Short mmCIF file of C-alpha atoms in Angstrom, two decimals:
data_model
loop_
_atom_site.label_atom_id
_atom_site.label_comp_id
_atom_site.label_asym_id
_atom_site.label_seq_id
_atom_site.Cartn_x
_atom_site.Cartn_y
_atom_site.Cartn_z
CA MET A 1 227.93 38.25 172.55
CA HIS A 2 228.45 36.41 175.81
CA LYS A 3 226.04 33.44 176.59
CA TYR A 4 226.78 32.76 180.34
CA GLU A 5 226.66 35.64 183.33
CA ILE A 6 229.34 36.41 185.82
CA GLY A 7 228.75 34.30 188.83
CA GLN A 8 226.83 31.38 186.99
CA VAL A 9 227.81 27.99 187.78
CA LEU A 10 228.43 25.67 184.93
CA ASP A 11 230.17 22.24 183.76
CA LEU A 12 233.66 22.91 182.09
CA LEU A 13 234.16 20.12 179.76
CA PRO A 14 237.42 17.85 179.76
CA SER A 15 240.09 19.19 177.60
CA ARG A 16 240.33 18.02 174.04
CA GLY A 17 244.11 18.39 173.66
CA SER A 18 247.35 17.81 175.89
CA SER A 19 246.06 20.08 178.75
CA SER A 20 245.60 18.85 181.98
CA ARG A 21 242.32 20.61 182.36
CA ARG A 22 239.84 18.38 184.51
CA ALA A 23 236.06 18.61 183.72
CA GLY A 24 233.67 19.37 186.70
CA GLU A 25 232.01 22.40 187.94
CA CYS A 26 233.20 25.97 187.69
CA LYS A 27 231.79 29.33 188.31
CA ILE A 28 232.42 32.31 185.88
CA VAL A 29 234.65 34.99 187.41
CA SER A 30 234.69 37.23 184.38
CA ARG A 31 234.02 37.76 180.68
CA LEU A 32 236.98 38.53 178.50
CA PRO A 33 236.84 40.68 175.66
CA TYR A 34 235.84 39.51 172.36
CA GLU A 35 239.11 38.81 170.16
CA GLY A 36 237.29 37.77 166.92
CA HIS A 37 237.69 33.72 166.75
CA SER A 38 235.84 32.85 170.17
CA VAL A 39 234.17 34.05 173.28
CA GLN A 40 236.18 33.37 176.34
CA TYR A 41 235.70 33.30 180.25
CA ARG A 42 238.09 33.29 183.28
CA VAL A 43 236.26 30.64 185.56
CA GLN A 44 237.22 29.06 188.81
CA SER A 45 236.85 25.16 189.15
CA THR A 46 235.51 23.94 192.56
CA VAL A 47 238.36 21.10 192.07
CA GLU A 48 241.39 23.22 191.42
CA SER A 49 242.79 26.39 193.41
CA HIS A 50 243.72 28.39 190.59
CA GLN A 51 241.69 30.21 187.73
CA ARG A 52 241.58 29.39 183.88
CA ILE A 53 240.50 31.18 180.74
CA VAL A 54 238.62 28.88 178.59
CA SER A 55 236.28 29.19 175.50
CA GLU A 56 232.53 29.19 175.51
CA THR A 57 232.62 25.95 173.50
CA ASP A 58 234.26 24.38 176.82
CA LEU A 59 231.31 25.01 179.15
CA ARG A 60 227.73 23.71 179.33
CA LEU A 61 224.90 24.17 181.44
CA PRO A 62 224.57 21.67 184.33
CA GLY A 63 222.75 18.61 183.22
CA ALA A 64 222.75 19.54 179.82
CA LEU A 65 223.55 16.77 177.02
CA VAL A 66 226.91 17.11 174.88
#
């Protein structure tokens, strides 16, 4: 079900809502269990010190078109 692998480096897209999430490069830290509505990952951004939980739709391969 998960499209990306642990350790893979991806682009994190900017937030679409009121979140302060910044766009930029991130690394997959772990895959989270599927809960019926979206596939999620725990990621570590290269520009932030904390980890985030994001949906697969918030990630893309580096250099891929949106």
